[in-house]
Coordinates of C-alpha atoms in Angstrom, one line a residue:
X24 CA -91.1 -125.9 -12.7
X25 CA -89.6 -128.0 -9.8
X26 CA -90.8 -128.9 -6.7
X27 CA -89.7 -125.9 -5.0
X28 CA -91.7 -123.3 -7.0
X29 CA -94.6 -121.9 -5.1
X30 CA -98.0 -121.5 -6.9
X31 CA -99.9 -118.4 -6.0
X32 CA -103.3 -118.3 -7.9
X33 CA -106.1 -116.3 -7.6
X34 CA -109.6 -117.7 -7.4
X35 CA -111.6 -116.3 -4.6
X36 CA -114.1 -114.0 -6.3
X37 CA -114.3 -116.2 -9.4
X38 CA -118.0 -117.4 -8.6
X39 CA -119.0 -113.6 -8.0
X40 CA -117.4 -112.5 -11.7
X41 CA -118.6 -116.2 -13.7
X42 CA -121.9 -114.6 -12.2
X43 CA -121.5 -110.9 -13.8
X44 CA -120.6 -113.0 -16.8
X45 CA -123.7 -114.6 -16.7
X46 CA -125.7 -111.2 -16.6
X47 CA -123.4 -110.0 -19.1
X48 CA -124.1 -113.2 -22.1
X49 CA -127.8 -113.2 -21.6
X50 CA -128.2 -109.2 -22.2
X51 CA -124.9 -109.7 -25.5
X52 CA -127.1 -112.7 -26.7
X53 CA -130.2 -110.7 -26.8
X54 CA -128.4 -107.9 -28.6
X55 CA -126.7 -110.4 -30.6
X56 CA -130.0 -112.5 -32.0
X57 CA -131.0 -108.8 -33.2
X58 CA -128.0 -108.5 -35.6
X59 CA -128.0 -111.5 -36.5
X60 CA -131.6 -111.4 -37.5
X61 CA -130.8 -108.3 -39.2
X62 CA -127.9 -109.9 -41.2
X63 CA -130.5 -113.3 -42.4
X64 CA -133.1 -110.6 -43.3
X65 CA -131.2 -107.8 -44.9
X66 CA -128.1 -109.6 -46.6
X67 CA -129.2 -112.0 -49.4
X68 CA -125.7 -113.4 -50.4
X69 CA -125.2 -116.7 -48.6
X70 CA -121.1 -116.0 -48.9
X71 CA -121.5 -112.5 -47.2
X72 CA -124.2 -113.7 -44.7
X73 CA -122.2 -116.6 -42.8
X74 CA -118.9 -114.4 -43.8
X75 CA -120.5 -111.6 -41.4
X76 CA -122.1 -114.5 -38.6
X77 CA -118.2 -115.9 -38.8
X78 CA -116.8 -112.7 -38.1
X79 CA -119.5 -111.8 -35.1
X80 CA -118.9 -115.3 -33.7
X81 CA -115.1 -114.8 -33.8
X82 CA -115.2 -111.3 -32.3
X83 CA -117.4 -112.8 -29.2
X84 CA -114.9 -116.2 -29.0
X85 CA -112.1 -113.2 -28.6
X86 CA -114.0 -111.5 -26.1
X87 CA -114.9 -114.0 -24.0
X88 CA -111.6 -115.6 -23.8
X89 CA -109.1 -113.3 -24.1
X90 CA -110.9 -110.3 -22.2
X91 CA -113.8 -111.4 -20.0
X92 CA -112.2 -115.2 -19.0
X93 CA -108.6 -114.6 -19.2
X94 CA -108.5 -112.8 -15.3
X95 CA -110.0 -116.1 -14.3
X96 CA -106.1 -117.9 -15.3
X97 CA -104.7 -115.6 -12.7
X98 CA -101.1 -117.7 -11.7
X99 CA -98.0 -116.7 -10.2
X100 CA -95.3 -119.0 -9.7
X101 CA -92.0 -118.5 -6.9
X102 CA -88.6 -120.4 -7.3
X103 CA -85.7 -119.0 -5.1
X104 CA -84.4 -117.0 -8.2
X105 CA -87.2 -115.5 -9.7
X106 CA -90.9 -114.4 -10.3
X107 CA -93.1 -115.6 -12.9
X108 CA -96.3 -113.5 -12.7
X109 CA -99.3 -114.6 -15.2
X110 CA -102.8 -112.3 -15.5
X111 CA -104.7 -113.8 -18.7
X112 CA -103.3 -113.6 -22.0
X113 CA -102.5 -110.0 -21.5
X114 CA -99.5 -110.1 -19.0
X115 CA -96.8 -112.3 -18.3
X116 CA -93.6 -111.5 -16.9
X117 CA -90.6 -113.1 -15.4
X118 CA -88.6 -111.1 -12.9
X119 CA -85.6 -111.9 -11.2
X120 CA -85.7 -111.7 -7.2
X121 CA -82.9 -109.0 -6.8
X122 CA -85.2 -106.7 -9.1
X123 CA -87.8 -106.9 -6.5
X124 CA -86.9 -104.3 -4.2
X125 CA -90.1 -104.4 -2.2
X126 CA -93.8 -105.9 -1.7
X127 CA -96.6 -105.0 0.5
X128 CA -100.3 -105.3 1.3
X129 CA -102.6 -102.5 0.1
X130 CA -106.9 -102.3 -1.0
X131 CA -106.8 -100.1 -4.2
X132 CA -110.5 -100.1 -5.5
X133 CA -110.9 -101.1 -9.6
X134 CA -113.4 -100.4 -12.3
X135 CA -114.7 -103.3 -14.6
X136 CA -112.0 -102.0 -17.5
X137 CA -109.4 -102.8 -15.2
X138 CA -110.4 -106.1 -14.1
X139 CA -110.9 -107.3 -17.8
X140 CA -107.0 -106.9 -18.6
X141 CA -103.6 -105.9 -17.5
X142 CA -103.6 -102.0 -17.5
X143 CA -100.5 -99.9 -17.5
X144 CA -100.6 -96.2 -16.2
X145 CA -97.1 -94.1 -17.8
X146 CA -97.9 -91.6 -15.5
X147 CA -97.0 -93.8 -12.1
X148 CA -95.2 -96.4 -14.4
X149 CA -97.6 -99.1 -13.0
X150 CA -98.8 -101.7 -14.3
X151 CA -102.1 -103.1 -12.4
X152 CA -102.8 -107.0 -13.3
X153 CA -105.8 -107.3 -10.5
X154 CA -108.9 -109.4 -11.2
X155 CA -110.5 -108.2 -7.6
X156 CA -109.8 -105.6 -4.5
X157 CA -109.0 -108.2 -2.5
X158 CA -105.7 -110.3 -2.0
X159 CA -103.8 -107.2 -3.5
X160 CA -100.0 -107.0 -3.4
X161 CA -97.9 -104.0 -4.6
X162 CA -94.2 -104.7 -5.7
X163 CA -91.7 -102.3 -6.0
X164 CA -89.0 -102.8 -8.6
X165 CA -85.8 -102.1 -7.9
X166 CA -84.9 -100.2 -10.9
X167 CA -87.8 -99.7 -13.9
X168 CA -88.0 -102.9 -16.3
X169 CA -89.6 -102.7 -19.6
X170 CA -92.2 -105.5 -19.4
X171 CA -94.7 -106.2 -21.8
X172 CA -98.5 -105.6 -21.6
X173 CA -100.4 -107.2 -24.1
X174 CA -97.8 -106.3 -27.5
X175 CA -97.0 -103.1 -25.7
X176 CA -94.0 -103.0 -24.4
X177 CA -94.0 -100.6 -20.9
X178 CA -91.3 -99.4 -18.4
X179 CA -92.9 -100.1 -15.1
X180 CA -91.7 -99.2 -11.9
X181 CA -94.3 -101.1 -9.7
X182 CA -97.0 -103.8 -10.3
X183 CA -100.0 -104.1 -8.5
X184 CA -100.9 -108.3 -8.4
X185 CA -103.6 -110.6 -7.2
X186 CA -102.9 -114.1 -4.7
X187 CA -105.3 -115.5 -2.6
X188 CA -103.2 -116.5 0.2
X189 CA -101.6 -112.9 0.5
X190 CA -99.9 -113.5 3.8
X191 CA -98.3 -117.1 2.9
X192 CA -97.2 -115.0 -0.7
X193 CA -95.3 -112.0 1.3
X194 CA -93.6 -114.5 3.6
X195 CA -91.7 -116.5 1.0
X196 CA -90.9 -113.4 -0.8
X197 CA -89.3 -112.3 2.7
X198 CA -89.0 -108.7 1.5
X199 CA -87.9 -105.5 3.0
X200 CA -92.0 -104.1 5.1
X201 CA -93.7 -107.1 3.3
X202 CA -94.8 -109.4 5.8
X203 CA -94.5 -106.7 8.3
X204 CA -97.8 -104.7 6.6
X205 CA -100.2 -107.1 6.9
X206 CA -99.7 -107.2 11.1
X207 CA -99.1 -103.3 10.7
X208 CA -102.5 -102.7 11.9
X209 CA -102.7 -105.2 14.5
X210 CA -99.7 -103.9 15.8
X211 CA -101.2 -100.1 16.1
X212 CA -104.0 -101.1 17.7
X213 CA -102.0 -102.4 20.5
X214 CA -99.6 -99.4 20.2
X215 CA -102.6 -97.1 20.6
X216 CA -104.1 -98.9 23.4
X217 CA -101.4 -98.7 25.4
X218 CA -100.1 -94.9 24.5
X219 CA -103.9 -94.1 25.1
X220 CA -103.8 -95.1 28.9
X221 CA -100.6 -93.5 29.2
X222 CA -102.0 -90.1 28.6
X223 CA -105.6 -90.9 29.7
X224 CA -104.9 -88.3 32.3
X225 CA -103.9 -85.8 29.8
X226 CA -106.1 -82.5 28.6
X227 CA -109.0 -84.0 26.4
X228 CA -107.3 -81.7 23.0
X229 CA -104.1 -83.8 23.7
X230 CA -106.1 -87.3 23.5
X231 CA -107.0 -85.9 20.2
X232 CA -103.9 -85.3 18.5
X233 CA -102.5 -89.1 19.1
X234 CA -101.7 -91.0 15.6
X235 CA -102.2 -94.3 14.8
X236 CA -99.0 -94.7 13.2
X237 CA -96.6 -92.3 14.9
X238 CA -94.8 -94.9 17.4
X239 CA -93.5 -97.2 14.2
X240 CA -92.8 -93.5 12.0
X241 CA -88.7 -93.9 11.3
X242 CA -86.6 -91.3 12.6
X243 CA -86.2 -88.1 9.8
X244 CA -89.0 -89.2 7.3
X245 CA -91.3 -86.3 6.3
X246 CA -94.7 -87.1 6.4
X247 CA -95.1 -84.5 3.7
X248 CA -92.7 -84.9 0.6
X249 CA -93.9 -83.4 -3.1
X250 CA -90.9 -84.2 -5.5
X251 CA -91.2 -81.9 -9.4
X252 CA -95.0 -81.7 -8.5
X253 CA -96.6 -80.1 -12.6
X254 CA -100.2 -79.1 -13.3
X255 CA -101.1 -77.3 -16.4
X256 CA -104.0 -76.1 -17.5
X257 CA -105.0 -75.4 -21.4
X258 CA -100.9 -74.2 -21.7
X259 CA -101.1 -72.7 -18.2
X260 CA -98.5 -73.9 -15.5
X261 CA -100.6 -73.5 -12.1
X262 CA -97.7 -75.6 -10.2
X263 CA -94.1 -75.5 -11.9
X264 CA -91.9 -78.5 -10.9
X265 CA -92.4 -77.8 -6.6
X266 CA -90.6 -80.0 -4.0
X267 CA -91.7 -79.8 -0.2
X268 CA -90.8 -81.8 2.8
X269 CA -92.6 -81.6 6.0
X270 CA -91.6 -83.3 9.0
X271 CA -94.0 -84.9 11.8
X272 CA -94.9 -82.4 14.4
X273 CA -94.7 -79.5 12.2
X274 CA -97.0 -76.6 11.5
X275 CA -95.9 -75.7 7.9
X276 CA -97.7 -72.3 6.7
X277 CA -98.2 -72.5 3.1
X278 CA -98.6 -68.9 1.6
X279 CA -99.3 -67.2 -1.9
X280 CA -101.7 -64.3 -3.5
X281 CA -105.0 -65.5 -4.9
X282 CA -104.0 -67.7 -8.6
X283 CA -100.4 -68.5 -7.0
X284 CA -101.1 -72.4 -7.0
X285 CA -102.3 -73.0 -3.5
X286 CA -105.6 -74.9 -3.5
X287 CA -104.1 -76.2 -6.6
X288 CA -101.0 -77.8 -5.1
X289 CA -103.4 -79.1 -1.9
X290 CA -105.7 -80.8 -4.4
X291 CA -102.8 -83.1 -5.7
X292 CA -101.7 -83.5 -2.8
X293 CA -105.0 -85.0 -1.2
X294 CA -105.6 -86.8 -4.6
X295 CA -108.8 -84.7 -6.0
X296 CA -106.2 -83.7 -8.8
X297 CA -103.8 -86.1 -11.1
X298 CA -100.6 -84.0 -11.2
X299 CA -99.3 -83.6 -15.1
X300 CA -95.7 -85.2 -13.3
X301 CA -94.3 -85.7 -10.4
X302 CA -95.2 -87.6 -7.3
X303 CA -96.7 -86.3 -3.6
X304 CA -96.2 -89.0 -0.3
X305 CA -98.3 -88.6 2.8
X306 CA -96.8 -90.7 5.8
X307 CA -94.8 -92.3 3.2
X308 CA -97.4 -93.4 1.0
X309 CA -97.2 -92.4 -2.9
X310 CA -100.7 -90.9 -3.4
X311 CA -101.4 -92.2 -6.7
X312 CA -100.1 -95.3 -6.1
X313 CA -101.6 -96.1 -3.0
X314 CA -103.9 -93.7 -2.7
X315 CA -105.7 -96.0 0.2
X316 CA -103.4 -95.9 2.4
X317 CA -102.3 -92.4 1.9
X318 CA -105.6 -91.2 2.5
X319 CA -106.0 -93.2 5.6
X320 CA -103.4 -91.3 7.6
X321 CA -104.8 -87.6 5.9
X322 CA -107.6 -85.6 7.5
X323 CA -108.3 -82.7 5.2
X324 CA -110.6 -79.4 5.2
X325 CA -111.2 -77.6 2.1
X326 CA -111.3 -74.3 1.7
X327 CA -115.3 -74.3 1.4
X328 CA -116.9 -76.8 3.3
X329 CA -118.8 -79.5 2.1
X330 CA -121.1 -81.3 3.8
X331 CA -124.6 -83.2 3.9
X332 CA -127.0 -80.2 4.4
X333 CA -129.6 -83.2 5.2
X334 CA -127.9 -84.5 8.1
X335 CA -127.3 -83.2 11.2
X336 CA -123.9 -82.8 12.8
X337 CA -123.9 -85.7 14.7
X338 CA -124.9 -87.1 12.1
X339 CA -122.7 -86.5 9.5
X340 CA -119.5 -87.4 11.8
X341 CA -121.3 -90.6 12.3
X342 CA -121.3 -90.9 8.8
X343 CA -117.5 -90.0 8.5
X344 CA -116.7 -92.6 11.1
X345 CA -118.6 -95.7 9.2
X346 CA -116.3 -94.3 6.2
X347 CA -113.1 -94.5 7.8
X348 CA -113.7 -98.0 9.2
X349 CA -114.2 -96.9 13.2
X350 CA -116.6 -98.8 15.7
X351 CA -119.6 -97.2 16.8
X352 CA -118.7 -96.8 20.8
X353 CA -115.1 -95.3 18.8
X354 CA -117.2 -92.9 16.6
X355 CA -119.6 -92.1 19.4
X356 CA -117.0 -90.8 21.8
X357 CA -114.8 -89.0 19.9
X358 CA -118.1 -87.5 18.0
X359 CA -118.7 -85.9 21.7
X360 CA -115.6 -85.3 22.2
X361 CA -114.8 -82.9 19.0
X362 CA -118.2 -81.5 18.9
X363 CA -117.6 -80.5 22.6
X364 CA -114.0 -79.2 21.9
X365 CA -115.4 -77.1 18.6
X366 CA -117.9 -75.5 20.8
X367 CA -121.0 -77.5 18.6
X368 CA -122.2 -80.0 21.2
X369 CA -125.5 -77.5 21.2
X370 CA -125.9 -77.6 18.1
X371 CA -125.1 -81.2 17.2
X372 CA -128.7 -82.1 16.4
X373 CA -129.5 -78.9 13.9
X374 CA -129.3 -79.7 10.3
X375 CA -125.9 -79.0 8.7
X376 CA -127.6 -76.4 5.7
X377 CA -128.7 -74.4 8.9
X378 CA -125.1 -73.8 10.2
X379 CA -123.3 -70.8 9.8
X380 CA -120.3 -70.6 8.1
X381 CA -117.7 -70.6 10.7
X382 CA -119.6 -73.4 12.2
X383 CA -119.5 -75.4 9.1
X384 CA -115.8 -74.6 9.1
X385 CA -115.6 -76.2 12.2
X386 CA -117.7 -79.3 11.8
X387 CA -115.8 -80.2 8.6
X388 CA -112.6 -79.6 10.9
X389 CA -113.7 -82.1 12.8
X390 CA -114.4 -84.8 10.3
X391 CA -111.0 -84.3 9.6
X392 CA -109.8 -85.0 13.1
X393 CA -111.8 -87.8 13.5
X394 CA -110.2 -90.3 12.6
X395 CA -107.2 -88.6 14.4
X396 CA -104.5 -88.4 11.5
X397 CA -100.8 -88.6 11.0
X398 CA -101.3 -85.6 8.5
X399 CA -103.5 -82.2 8.5
X400 CA -104.5 -80.3 5.7
X401 CA -106.1 -77.4 6.1
X402 CA -107.1 -75.0 3.2
X403 CA -107.8 -71.4 4.7
X404 CA -109.8 -73.3 8.1
X405 CA -109.4 -69.5 9.5
X406 CA -112.4 -68.0 7.4
X407 CA -115.6 -67.6 8.6
X408 CA -114.4 -68.3 12.5
X409 CA -114.8 -65.2 15.2
X410 CA -112.2 -64.6 17.1
X411 CA -112.9 -66.6 20.1
X412 CA -113.3 -69.4 18.1
X413 CA -109.8 -68.5 16.1
X414 CA -107.9 -68.5 19.4
X415 CA -109.3 -71.9 19.9
X416 CA -108.3 -73.2 16.7
X417 CA -105.0 -72.3 17.4
X418 CA -104.2 -73.6 20.3
X419 CA -105.8 -76.8 19.0
X420 CA -103.5 -76.8 15.7
X421 CA -100.7 -75.8 18.2
X422 CA -101.4 -79.2 20.5
X423 CA -101.9 -81.2 17.5
X424 CA -98.5 -80.3 16.0
X425 CA -96.9 -81.1 19.7
X426 CA -98.2 -84.7 19.7
X427 CA -97.0 -85.2 16.2
X428 CA -99.3 -84.7 13.8
X429 CA -98.0 -83.0 10.7
X430 CA -99.9 -79.7 9.4
X431 CA -100.1 -77.8 6.3
X432 CA -102.0 -74.6 6.7
X433 CA -103.0 -72.6 3.6
X434 CA -104.2 -69.2 5.0
X435 CA -104.2 -65.7 3.8
X436 CA -103.7 -64.0 7.6
X437 CA -100.1 -63.2 7.7
X438 CA -100.1 -62.5 11.3
X439 CA -101.8 -66.2 12.0
X440 CA -98.7 -67.9 9.9
X441 CA -96.8 -65.9 11.6
X442 CA -97.8 -66.8 15.1
X443 CA -97.6 -70.4 14.9
X444 CA -96.2 -71.7 12.2
X445 CA -92.4 -73.4 12.4
X446 CA -92.2 -72.9 8.9
X447 CA -93.2 -71.0 6.0
X448 CA -93.3 -71.1 2.1
X449 CA -94.4 -68.3 0.0
X450 CA -95.5 -69.9 -3.4
X451 CA -96.1 -67.2 -6.7
X452 CA -96.9 -68.2 -10.0
X453 CA -96.2 -71.9 -9.2
X454 CA -92.8 -71.5 -8.4
X455 CA -91.9 -71.9 -4.5
X456 CA -90.1 -68.3 -3.8
X457 CA -88.9 -68.9 -0.4
X458 CA -89.0 -71.4 2.2
X459 CA -88.0 -71.3 5.7
X460 CA -88.4 -69.8 9.6
X461 CA -90.7 -66.3 9.9
X462 CA -87.8 -64.9 11.5
X463 CA -84.9 -66.3 8.6
X464 CA -87.4 -65.2 5.8
X465 CA -87.3 -61.6 7.3
X466 CA -83.6 -61.9 7.7
X467 CA -83.5 -62.9 3.6
X468 CA -86.0 -60.0 2.5
X469 CA -84.8 -57.4 4.7
X470 CA -88.5 -56.9 5.9
X471 CA -89.6 -56.4 9.9
X472 CA -92.8 -58.6 9.6
X473 CA -94.3 -61.3 7.5
X474 CA -96.6 -59.1 5.6
X475 CA -93.7 -57.1 4.0
X476 CA -91.6 -60.2 3.5
X477 CA -94.4 -61.6 1.5
X478 CA -94.8 -58.2 -0.5
X479 CA -91.3 -57.7 -1.2
X480 CA -90.4 -61.4 -2.6
X481 CA -94.1 -61.6 -4.9
X482 CA -93.1 -58.0 -5.9
X483 CA -89.2 -59.0 -6.9
X484 CA -90.4 -62.4 -8.1
X485 CA -87.0 -63.9 -7.5
X486 CA -85.7 -67.1 -8.5
X487 CA -86.8 -69.7 -6.0
X488 CA -84.9 -69.6 -2.5
X489 CA -84.7 -72.0 0.3
X490 CA -83.1 -71.6 3.5

């Protein structure tokens, strides 16, 4: 090691981890004592007895040194030519700087099994070598590399690691999107304040549509991107190699008959269902590689509203505000605005369990809009709404799109899709049959309206067509 080499360990939560191990050790000692007593009582041959006791002792030493204590020995070295990663005994890798494409600060939840040693996810091509949820850095490789996890050789595209001084580490790497990710939240907050002052005189519904990341989004980057998405159930392919690109400011109609694959696609897109293959991005974040960042940019209304029925409408939105990390004042302001916008103010103190179907749908929509998402995914949002509420919701979606929010709308109401959607995609038996504006689809199917287009395409079951 040269003097210029930088060492980046991770020891921030070692005391907490050791206290957890102490509790686990106490439990193991009690259980181990029972086994030792049974061996002494039941085994009369001294050679066999001491052999079994030695095996138990060896297993405990291996468990502690190789698995439980190994995460404490996290130390990464950065030189002018390469980075050397070390996570206990289970993972060591030496990567040259030109093999690193990007690095960014992330925050992902881990389970106890994930922190006990390095883990490899073949579908994501991800090596997770993390000790805790804080100080995480996601390294993206320029090209997949073969690295060893334990004794297994794995092909990895990304690596998740911990460092104490994350900002110093990212600055030393000097890679695209490295240090910038640390300061993004502060910059977005300042831009929100400036942008909010500029539009304070506008209608409240337009204020609702301001998305935190909008000023920083690169031109041309898709808000929603799906590449080769596949999902099978017991031999049945529900979604088959789906490709979708939805830009900011567009309302995209996602149409299909029952069982066509709409809801399955949406569940994979929002992180509720893991795909068999393929990837999905929300606001530039891979849903399965960066789930926290992707979901922070996402507002989702499921086909069936799931509410806490023993909370009032106001309490439910207040709870969501805490989950989203909003301040109390911000949550109260947005809650009051959304309840008024969706005509729920007079029912705000009533329990959600007493709401009608239409009121539950509107409250679920308020919850999805509370954090002002960049991307809004709606699965049958008009179900249960009366004509007046339907008209208000259509106007709201148009205003949101005009302000830059990307909206993916799954609906069976073809008239609504034709009225408000800039583009429409028709899915049938898991495949995207056609995609384009309502006018382009009418020309493609030689039909007079979108309903006729849908019926013609699904009856003919043509190969995928994209306009």
